Tab-separated table of C-alpha atoms in Angstrom:
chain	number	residue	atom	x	y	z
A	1	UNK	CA	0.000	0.000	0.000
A	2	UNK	CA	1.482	3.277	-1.048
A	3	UNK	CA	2.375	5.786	1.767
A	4	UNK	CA	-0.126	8.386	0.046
A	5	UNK	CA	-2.880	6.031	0.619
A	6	UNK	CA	-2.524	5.304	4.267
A	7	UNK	CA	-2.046	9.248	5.327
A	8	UNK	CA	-5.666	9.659	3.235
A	9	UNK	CA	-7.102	6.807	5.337
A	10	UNK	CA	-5.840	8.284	8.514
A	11	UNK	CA	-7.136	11.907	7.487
A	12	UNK	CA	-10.548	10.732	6.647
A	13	UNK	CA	-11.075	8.563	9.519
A	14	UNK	CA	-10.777	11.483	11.661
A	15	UNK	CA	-12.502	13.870	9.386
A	16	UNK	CA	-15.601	11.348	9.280
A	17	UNK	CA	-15.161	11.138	13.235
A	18	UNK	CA	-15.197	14.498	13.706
A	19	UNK	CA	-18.299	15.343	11.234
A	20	UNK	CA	-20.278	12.235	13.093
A	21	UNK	CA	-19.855	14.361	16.862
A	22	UNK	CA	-22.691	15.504	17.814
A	23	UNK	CA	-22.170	15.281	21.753
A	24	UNK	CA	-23.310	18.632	22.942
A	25	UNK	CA	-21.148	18.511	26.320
A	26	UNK	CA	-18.248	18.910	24.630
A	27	UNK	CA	-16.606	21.848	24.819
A	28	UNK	CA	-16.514	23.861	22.217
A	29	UNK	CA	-13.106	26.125	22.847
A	30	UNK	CA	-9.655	25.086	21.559
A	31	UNK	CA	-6.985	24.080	23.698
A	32	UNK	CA	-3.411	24.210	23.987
A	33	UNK	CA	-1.460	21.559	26.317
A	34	UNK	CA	2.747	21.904	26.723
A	35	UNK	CA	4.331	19.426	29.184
A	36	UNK	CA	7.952	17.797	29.804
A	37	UNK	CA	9.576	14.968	31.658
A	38	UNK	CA	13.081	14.131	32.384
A	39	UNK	CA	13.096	10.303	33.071
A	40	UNK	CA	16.097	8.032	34.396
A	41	UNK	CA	15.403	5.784	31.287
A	42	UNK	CA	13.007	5.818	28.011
A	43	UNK	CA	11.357	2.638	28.085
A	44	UNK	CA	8.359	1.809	25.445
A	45	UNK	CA	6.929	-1.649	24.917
A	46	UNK	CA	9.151	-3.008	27.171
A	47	UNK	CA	11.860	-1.771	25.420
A	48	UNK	CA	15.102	0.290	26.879
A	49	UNK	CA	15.884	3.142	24.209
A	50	UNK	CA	19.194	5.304	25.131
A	51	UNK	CA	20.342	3.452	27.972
A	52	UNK	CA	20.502	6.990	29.695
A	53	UNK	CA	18.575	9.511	31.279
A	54	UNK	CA	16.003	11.151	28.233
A	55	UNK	CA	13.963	15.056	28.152
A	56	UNK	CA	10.569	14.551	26.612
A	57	UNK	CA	8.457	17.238	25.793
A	58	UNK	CA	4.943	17.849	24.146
A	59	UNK	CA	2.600	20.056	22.541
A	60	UNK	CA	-0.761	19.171	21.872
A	61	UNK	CA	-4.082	20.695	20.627
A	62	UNK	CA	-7.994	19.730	21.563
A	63	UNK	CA	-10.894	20.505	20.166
A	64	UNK	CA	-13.908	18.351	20.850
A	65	UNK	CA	-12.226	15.020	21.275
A	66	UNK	CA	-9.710	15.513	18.400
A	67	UNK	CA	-6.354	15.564	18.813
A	68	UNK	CA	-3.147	17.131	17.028
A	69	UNK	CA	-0.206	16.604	18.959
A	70	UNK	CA	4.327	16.179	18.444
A	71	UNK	CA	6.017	14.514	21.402
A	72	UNK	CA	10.473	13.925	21.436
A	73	UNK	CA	12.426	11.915	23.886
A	74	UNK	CA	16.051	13.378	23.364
A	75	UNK	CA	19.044	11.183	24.877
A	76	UNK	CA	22.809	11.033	24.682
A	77	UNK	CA	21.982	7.727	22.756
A	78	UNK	CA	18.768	8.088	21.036
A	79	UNK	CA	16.109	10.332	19.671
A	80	UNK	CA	12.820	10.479	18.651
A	81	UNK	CA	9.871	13.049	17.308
A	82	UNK	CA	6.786	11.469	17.300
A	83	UNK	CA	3.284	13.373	15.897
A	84	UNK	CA	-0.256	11.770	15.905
A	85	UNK	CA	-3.401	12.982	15.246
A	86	UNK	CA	-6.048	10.824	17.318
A	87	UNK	CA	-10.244	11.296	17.800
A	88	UNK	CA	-11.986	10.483	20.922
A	89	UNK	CA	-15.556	9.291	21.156
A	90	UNK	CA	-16.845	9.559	24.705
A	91	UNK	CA	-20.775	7.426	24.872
A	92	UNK	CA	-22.627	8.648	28.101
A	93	UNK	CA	-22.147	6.982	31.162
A	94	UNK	CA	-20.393	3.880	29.318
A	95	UNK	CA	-17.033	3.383	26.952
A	96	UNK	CA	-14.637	6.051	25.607
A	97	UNK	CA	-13.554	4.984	21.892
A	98	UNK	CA	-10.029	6.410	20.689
A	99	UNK	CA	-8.899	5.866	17.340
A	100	UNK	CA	-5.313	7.225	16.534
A	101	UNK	CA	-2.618	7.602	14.296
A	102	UNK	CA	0.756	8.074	15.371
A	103	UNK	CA	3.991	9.160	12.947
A	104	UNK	CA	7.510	7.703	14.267
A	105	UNK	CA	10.190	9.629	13.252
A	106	UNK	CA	13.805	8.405	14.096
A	107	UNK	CA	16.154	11.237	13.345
A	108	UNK	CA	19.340	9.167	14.568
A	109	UNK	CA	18.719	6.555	11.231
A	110	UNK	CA	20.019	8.950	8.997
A	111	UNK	CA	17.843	9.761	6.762
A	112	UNK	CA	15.541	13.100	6.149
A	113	UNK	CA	12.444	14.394	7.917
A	114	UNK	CA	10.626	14.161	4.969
A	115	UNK	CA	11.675	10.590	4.065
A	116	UNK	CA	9.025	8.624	3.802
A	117	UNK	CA	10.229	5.684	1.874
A	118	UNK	CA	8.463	1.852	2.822
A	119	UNK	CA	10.897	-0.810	3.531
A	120	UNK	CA	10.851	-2.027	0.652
A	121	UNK	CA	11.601	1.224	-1.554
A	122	UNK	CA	15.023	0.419	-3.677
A	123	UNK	CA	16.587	3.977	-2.213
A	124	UNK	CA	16.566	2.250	1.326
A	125	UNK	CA	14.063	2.298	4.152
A	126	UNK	CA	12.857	5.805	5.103
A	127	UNK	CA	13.062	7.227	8.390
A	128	UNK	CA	8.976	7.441	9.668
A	129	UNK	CA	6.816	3.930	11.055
A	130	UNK	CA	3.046	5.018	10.742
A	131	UNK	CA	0.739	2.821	13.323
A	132	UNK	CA	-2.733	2.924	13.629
A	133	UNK	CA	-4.301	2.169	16.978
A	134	UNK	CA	-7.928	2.003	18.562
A	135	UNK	CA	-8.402	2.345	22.300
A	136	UNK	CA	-11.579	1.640	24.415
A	137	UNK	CA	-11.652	2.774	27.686
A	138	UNK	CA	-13.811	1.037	30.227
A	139	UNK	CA	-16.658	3.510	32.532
A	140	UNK	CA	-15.480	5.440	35.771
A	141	UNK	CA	-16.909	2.688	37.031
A	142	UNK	CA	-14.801	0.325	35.869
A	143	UNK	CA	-11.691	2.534	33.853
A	144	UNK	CA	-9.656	-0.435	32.394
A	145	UNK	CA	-8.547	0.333	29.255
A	146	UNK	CA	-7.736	-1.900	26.307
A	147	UNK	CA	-5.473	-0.816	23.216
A	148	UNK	CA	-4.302	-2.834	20.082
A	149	UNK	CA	-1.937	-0.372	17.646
A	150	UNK	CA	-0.519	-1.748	13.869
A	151	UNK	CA	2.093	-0.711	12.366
A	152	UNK	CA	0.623	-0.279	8.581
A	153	UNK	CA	3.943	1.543	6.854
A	154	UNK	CA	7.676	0.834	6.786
A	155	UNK	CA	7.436	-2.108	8.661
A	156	UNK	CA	7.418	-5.958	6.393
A	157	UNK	CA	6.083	-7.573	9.325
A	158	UNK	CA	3.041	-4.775	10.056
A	159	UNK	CA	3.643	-5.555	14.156
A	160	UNK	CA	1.014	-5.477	16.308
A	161	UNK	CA	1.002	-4.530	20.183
A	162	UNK	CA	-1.512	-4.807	22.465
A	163	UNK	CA	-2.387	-3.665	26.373
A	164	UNK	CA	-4.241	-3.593	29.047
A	165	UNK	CA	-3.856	-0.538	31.959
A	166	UNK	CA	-5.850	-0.562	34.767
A	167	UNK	CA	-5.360	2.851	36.931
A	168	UNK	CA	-5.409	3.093	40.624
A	169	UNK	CA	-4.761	5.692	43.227
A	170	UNK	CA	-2.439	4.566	46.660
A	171	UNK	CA	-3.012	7.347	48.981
A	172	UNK	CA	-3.596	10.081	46.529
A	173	UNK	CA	-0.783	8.839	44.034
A	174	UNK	CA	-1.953	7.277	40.311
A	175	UNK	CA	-0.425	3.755	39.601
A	176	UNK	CA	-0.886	2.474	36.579
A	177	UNK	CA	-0.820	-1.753	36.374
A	178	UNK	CA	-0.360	-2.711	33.154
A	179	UNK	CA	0.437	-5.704	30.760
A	180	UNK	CA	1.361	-5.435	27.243
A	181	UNK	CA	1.977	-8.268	24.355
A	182	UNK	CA	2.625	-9.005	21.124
A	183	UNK	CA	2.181	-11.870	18.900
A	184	UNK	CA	5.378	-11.288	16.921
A	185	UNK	CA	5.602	-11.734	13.484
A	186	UNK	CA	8.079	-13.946	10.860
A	187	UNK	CA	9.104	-10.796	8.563
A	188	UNK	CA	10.007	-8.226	11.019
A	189	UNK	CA	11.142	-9.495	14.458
A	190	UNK	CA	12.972	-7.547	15.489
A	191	UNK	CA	10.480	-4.523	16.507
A	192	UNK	CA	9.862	-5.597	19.422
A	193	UNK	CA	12.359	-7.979	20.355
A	194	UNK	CA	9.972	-10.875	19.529
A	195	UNK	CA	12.898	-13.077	17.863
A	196	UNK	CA	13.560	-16.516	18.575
A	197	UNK	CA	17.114	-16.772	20.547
């Protein structure tokens, strides 16, 4: 599937989300959302990356459960500028739906912001993974929330991850527990370290 194709799925999946909200709570004001962390260690998917302490910051915009937002985790080892654009469907009193997709850029694999090769492109690999996820988040109730993301570009093996995160609060400080998986896959096993040793 060409690269063009998968950025026009992702753009009209949120554009048809959008255009289907008609939940008249929702605020209707724009906002703006900066935050940063300094963390001993960047660790996604069970996955060290840098080996060393990383800054992350983010921007983000809202408006009515969509999403525009660029996140970086910066490293003496490793970097990485991630932007997604995700929708979130909120159903009274029940489940929270959250469809997103999320651009990986990897500045260290030296190639160009605005290479977007596939894997399989005979200049080499570009430097951007595009995954699609949905996530459904359980009621207050109940908040457990269930995610399953796809990698659909650059990537032969199209991994998959999934979770689980269930959030608590020990005298007035959020835990989350969590368990995350992946089946693996034969063309690309490497992503998430789901080789056979």
């Amino acid at each position: 599937m060409n690269r063009y194709r998968i950025i026009l799925a992702a753009i009209s999946i949120t554009v048809i989300a959008v255009a289907g909200n008609r939940d008249a709570s929702a605020a209707d004001k724009l906002t703006l959302s900066t935050s940063g962390d300094f963390v001993s260690r960047y660790i996604w998917r069970g996955t060290d990356y840098g080996d060393a302490m990383a800054i992350q910051p983010a921007l983000a915009l809202n408006y009515k459960g969509l999403d525009l937002g660029i996140w970086g985790s910066y490293s003496s080892g490793y970097k990485e500028i991630d932007t997604w654009a995700s929708y979130t469907y909120k159903i009274p009193n029940s489940l929270s739906l959250c469809a997103i997709a999320t651009d990986y850029y990897f500045p260290d694999s030296l190639g160009e912001l605005f290479n977007y090769n596939n894997y399989d492109d005979p200049a080499g690999p570009g430097t951007h993974v595009i995954e699609l996820g949905l996530i459904v988040t359980g009621p207050e109730k109940l908040p457990i929330e269930v995610s399953a993301y796809m990698n659909v570009y650059n990537d032969r093996g199209n991994s998959i991850f999934l979770e689980a995160n269930y959030p608590i609060t020990i005298n007035g400080t959020a835990v989350g527990l969590f368990a995350g998986a992946t089946p693996g896959n034969k063309d690309n096993p490497w992503y998430y370290g789901s080789r056979d040793f």
